[in-house]
GROMACS .gro file of C-alpha atoms in nm:
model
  106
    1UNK     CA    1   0.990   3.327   4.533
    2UNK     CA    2   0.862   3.293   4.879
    3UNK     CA    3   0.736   3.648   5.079
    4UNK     CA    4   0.940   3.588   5.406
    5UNK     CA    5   0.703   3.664   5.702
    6UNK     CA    6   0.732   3.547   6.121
    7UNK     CA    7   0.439   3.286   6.036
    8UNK     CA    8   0.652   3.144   5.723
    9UNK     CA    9   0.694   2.806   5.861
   10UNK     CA   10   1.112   2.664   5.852
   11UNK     CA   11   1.292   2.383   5.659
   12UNK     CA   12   1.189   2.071   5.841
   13UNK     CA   13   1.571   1.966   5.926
   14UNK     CA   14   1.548   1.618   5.837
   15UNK     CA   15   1.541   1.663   5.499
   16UNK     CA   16   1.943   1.757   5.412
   17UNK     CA   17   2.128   1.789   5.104
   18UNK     CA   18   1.991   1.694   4.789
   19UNK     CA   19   1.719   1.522   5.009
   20UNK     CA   20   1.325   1.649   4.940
   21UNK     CA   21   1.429   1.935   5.155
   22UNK     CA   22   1.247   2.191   4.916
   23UNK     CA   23   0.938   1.922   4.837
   24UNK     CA   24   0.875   1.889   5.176
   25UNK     CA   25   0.875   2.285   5.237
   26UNK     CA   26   0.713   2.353   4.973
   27UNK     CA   27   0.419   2.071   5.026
   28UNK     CA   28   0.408   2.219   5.372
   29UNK     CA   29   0.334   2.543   5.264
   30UNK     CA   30   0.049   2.431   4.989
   31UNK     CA   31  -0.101   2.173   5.279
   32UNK     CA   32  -0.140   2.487   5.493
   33UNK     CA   33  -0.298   2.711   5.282
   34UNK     CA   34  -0.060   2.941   5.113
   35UNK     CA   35  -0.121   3.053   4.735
   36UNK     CA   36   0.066   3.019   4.478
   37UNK     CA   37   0.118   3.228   4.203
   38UNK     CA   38   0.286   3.220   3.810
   39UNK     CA   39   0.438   3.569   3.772
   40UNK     CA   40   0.318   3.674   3.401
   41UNK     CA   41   0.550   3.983   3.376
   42UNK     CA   42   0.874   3.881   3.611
   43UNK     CA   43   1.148   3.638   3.618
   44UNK     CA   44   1.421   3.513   3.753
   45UNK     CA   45   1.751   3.352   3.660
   46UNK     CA   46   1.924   3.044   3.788
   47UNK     CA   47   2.265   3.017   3.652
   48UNK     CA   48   2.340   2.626   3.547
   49UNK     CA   49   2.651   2.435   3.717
   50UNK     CA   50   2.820   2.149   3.679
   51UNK     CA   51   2.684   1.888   3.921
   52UNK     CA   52   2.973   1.840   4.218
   53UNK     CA   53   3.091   1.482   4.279
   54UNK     CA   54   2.822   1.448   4.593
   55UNK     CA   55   2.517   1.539   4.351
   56UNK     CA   56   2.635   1.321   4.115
   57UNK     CA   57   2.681   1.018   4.403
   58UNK     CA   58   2.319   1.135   4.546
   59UNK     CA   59   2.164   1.083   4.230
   60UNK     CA   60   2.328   0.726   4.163
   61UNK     CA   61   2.209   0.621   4.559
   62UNK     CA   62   1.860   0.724   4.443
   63UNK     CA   63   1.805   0.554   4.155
   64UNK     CA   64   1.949   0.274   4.292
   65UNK     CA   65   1.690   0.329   4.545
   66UNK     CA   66   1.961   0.337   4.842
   67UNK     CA   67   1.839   0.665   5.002
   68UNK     CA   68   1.562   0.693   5.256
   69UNK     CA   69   1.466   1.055   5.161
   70UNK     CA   70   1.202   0.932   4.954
   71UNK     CA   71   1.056   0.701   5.262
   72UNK     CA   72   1.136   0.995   5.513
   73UNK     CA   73   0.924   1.232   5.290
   74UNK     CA   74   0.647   0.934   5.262
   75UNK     CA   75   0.668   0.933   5.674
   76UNK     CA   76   0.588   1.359   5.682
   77UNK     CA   77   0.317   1.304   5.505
   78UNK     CA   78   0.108   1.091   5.665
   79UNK     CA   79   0.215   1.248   6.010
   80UNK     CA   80   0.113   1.604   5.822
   81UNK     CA   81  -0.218   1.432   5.761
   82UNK     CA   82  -0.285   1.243   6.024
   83UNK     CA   83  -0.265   1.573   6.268
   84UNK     CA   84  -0.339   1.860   6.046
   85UNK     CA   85  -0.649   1.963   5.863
   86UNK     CA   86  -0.591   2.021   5.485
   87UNK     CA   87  -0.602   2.351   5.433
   88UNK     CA   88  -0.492   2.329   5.055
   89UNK     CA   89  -0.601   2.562   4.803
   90UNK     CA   90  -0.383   2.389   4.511
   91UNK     CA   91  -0.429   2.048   4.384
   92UNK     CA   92  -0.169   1.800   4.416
   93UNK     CA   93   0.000   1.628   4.126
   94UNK     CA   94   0.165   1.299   4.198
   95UNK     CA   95   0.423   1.182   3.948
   96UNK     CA   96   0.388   0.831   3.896
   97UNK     CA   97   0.787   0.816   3.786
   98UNK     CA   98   0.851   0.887   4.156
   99UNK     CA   99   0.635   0.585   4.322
  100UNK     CA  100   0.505   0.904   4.544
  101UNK     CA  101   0.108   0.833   4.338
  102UNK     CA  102   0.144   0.424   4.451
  103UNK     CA  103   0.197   0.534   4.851
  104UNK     CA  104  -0.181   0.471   4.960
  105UNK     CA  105  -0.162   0.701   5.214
  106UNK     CA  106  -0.168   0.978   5.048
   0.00000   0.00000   0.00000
Protein backbone atom coordinates (compact mmCIF):
# COMPACT_ATOMS: atom_id res chain seq x y z
CA UNK A 1 0.00 0.00 0.00
CA UNK A 2 1.16 3.33 -1.12
CA UNK A 3 0.34 6.67 1.42
CA UNK A 4 -1.20 8.95 -1.36
CA UNK A 5 0.34 12.46 -0.90
CA UNK A 6 0.58 15.80 -3.69
CA UNK A 7 4.46 14.84 -4.04
CA UNK A 8 3.47 11.00 -4.83
CA UNK A 9 4.83 11.00 -8.24
CA UNK A 10 1.99 9.43 -11.25
CA UNK A 11 1.98 6.28 -13.48
CA UNK A 12 4.42 7.11 -16.20
CA UNK A 13 1.68 6.61 -19.14
CA UNK A 14 3.70 4.67 -21.39
CA UNK A 15 3.64 1.77 -19.60
CA UNK A 16 -0.26 0.33 -20.35
CA UNK A 17 -1.91 -2.80 -19.66
CA UNK A 18 -0.15 -5.66 -18.47
CA UNK A 19 3.00 -3.59 -19.48
CA UNK A 20 5.72 -2.84 -16.38
CA UNK A 21 3.29 -0.16 -15.51
CA UNK A 22 3.58 -1.01 -11.67
CA UNK A 23 7.65 -1.92 -12.03
CA UNK A 24 8.25 1.21 -13.41
CA UNK A 25 6.17 3.11 -10.56
CA UNK A 26 7.28 1.33 -8.18
CA UNK A 27 11.25 1.57 -9.26
CA UNK A 28 10.46 5.24 -9.48
CA UNK A 29 9.44 5.54 -6.16
CA UNK A 30 12.55 3.35 -4.57
CA UNK A 31 15.08 5.46 -7.11
CA UNK A 32 13.72 8.57 -5.37
CA UNK A 33 13.97 7.80 -2.00
CA UNK A 34 10.80 6.48 -0.59
CA UNK A 35 10.85 3.57 2.14
CA UNK A 36 9.51 0.67 2.09
CA UNK A 37 8.07 -1.24 4.62
CA UNK A 38 6.79 -5.24 5.43
CA UNK A 39 3.69 -4.76 7.61
CA UNK A 40 4.29 -7.48 10.54
CA UNK A 41 0.71 -7.21 11.99
CA UNK A 42 -1.61 -6.20 8.72
CA UNK A 43 -2.68 -7.62 5.52
CA UNK A 44 -4.41 -7.49 2.73
CA UNK A 45 -6.36 -9.67 0.33
CA UNK A 46 -6.28 -9.98 -3.42
CA UNK A 47 -9.01 -12.13 -4.63
CA UNK A 48 -7.59 -14.59 -7.60
CA UNK A 49 -9.31 -14.46 -11.24
CA UNK A 50 -9.25 -16.18 -14.10
CA UNK A 51 -6.81 -14.55 -16.53
CA UNK A 52 -9.12 -12.71 -19.48
CA UNK A 53 -8.29 -13.66 -23.08
CA UNK A 54 -5.92 -10.28 -23.41
CA UNK A 55 -3.70 -11.43 -20.28
CA UNK A 56 -3.51 -14.60 -21.55
CA UNK A 57 -2.42 -13.14 -25.34
CA UNK A 58 0.03 -10.57 -23.35
CA UNK A 59 1.72 -13.24 -21.73
CA UNK A 60 2.19 -15.46 -25.00
CA UNK A 61 3.63 -11.94 -26.92
CA UNK A 62 6.11 -11.81 -24.02
CA UNK A 63 7.54 -14.87 -23.90
CA UNK A 64 7.73 -14.92 -27.33
CA UNK A 65 9.58 -11.82 -26.76
CA UNK A 66 7.14 -9.74 -29.19
CA UNK A 67 6.42 -6.88 -26.72
CA UNK A 68 8.57 -3.80 -26.28
CA UNK A 69 7.54 -3.20 -22.60
CA UNK A 70 10.49 -4.86 -21.48
CA UNK A 71 12.84 -2.51 -23.91
CA UNK A 72 10.56 0.59 -23.02
CA UNK A 73 11.20 -0.12 -19.26
CA UNK A 74 15.13 -0.73 -20.19
CA UNK A 75 14.82 2.96 -22.02
CA UNK A 76 13.29 4.68 -18.35
CA UNK A 77 15.95 3.53 -16.79
CA UNK A 78 18.80 4.77 -18.16
CA UNK A 79 16.96 8.18 -18.86
CA UNK A 80 16.03 7.94 -14.82
CA UNK A 81 19.77 7.59 -14.39
CA UNK A 82 21.25 9.49 -16.66
CA UNK A 83 19.29 12.79 -15.18
CA UNK A 84 18.50 11.93 -11.66
CA UNK A 85 20.67 11.36 -8.67
CA UNK A 86 19.99 7.99 -6.90
CA UNK A 87 18.38 8.67 -4.05
CA UNK A 88 17.68 4.90 -3.16
CA UNK A 89 17.48 3.67 0.22
CA UNK A 90 16.60 -0.10 -0.92
CA UNK A 91 18.81 -2.31 -2.85
CA UNK A 92 17.86 -3.49 -6.13
CA UNK A 93 17.40 -7.12 -7.04
CA UNK A 94 17.67 -7.99 -10.68
CA UNK A 95 16.15 -11.28 -11.75
CA UNK A 96 18.30 -12.87 -14.12
CA UNK A 97 15.00 -14.88 -15.62
CA UNK A 98 13.97 -11.43 -16.90
CA UNK A 99 17.33 -10.43 -18.96
CA UNK A 100 16.72 -7.01 -16.79
CA UNK A 101 20.54 -8.17 -14.66
CA UNK A 102 22.32 -8.63 -18.50
CA UNK A 103 21.18 -4.74 -19.54
CA UNK A 104 24.70 -3.06 -18.75
CA UNK A 105 23.26 -0.01 -18.10
CA UNK A 106 21.92 -0.56 -15.21
Amino acid sequence: MVHRTESLPLFDERFINYGFNKVQWIENLRYFGYEFYVLSHAYAVDIPHSLSGYAMEYRNEFKSKSVDMLGLYRRFLVSMRASHKDESRQLLCLRSDKGISKFTHL
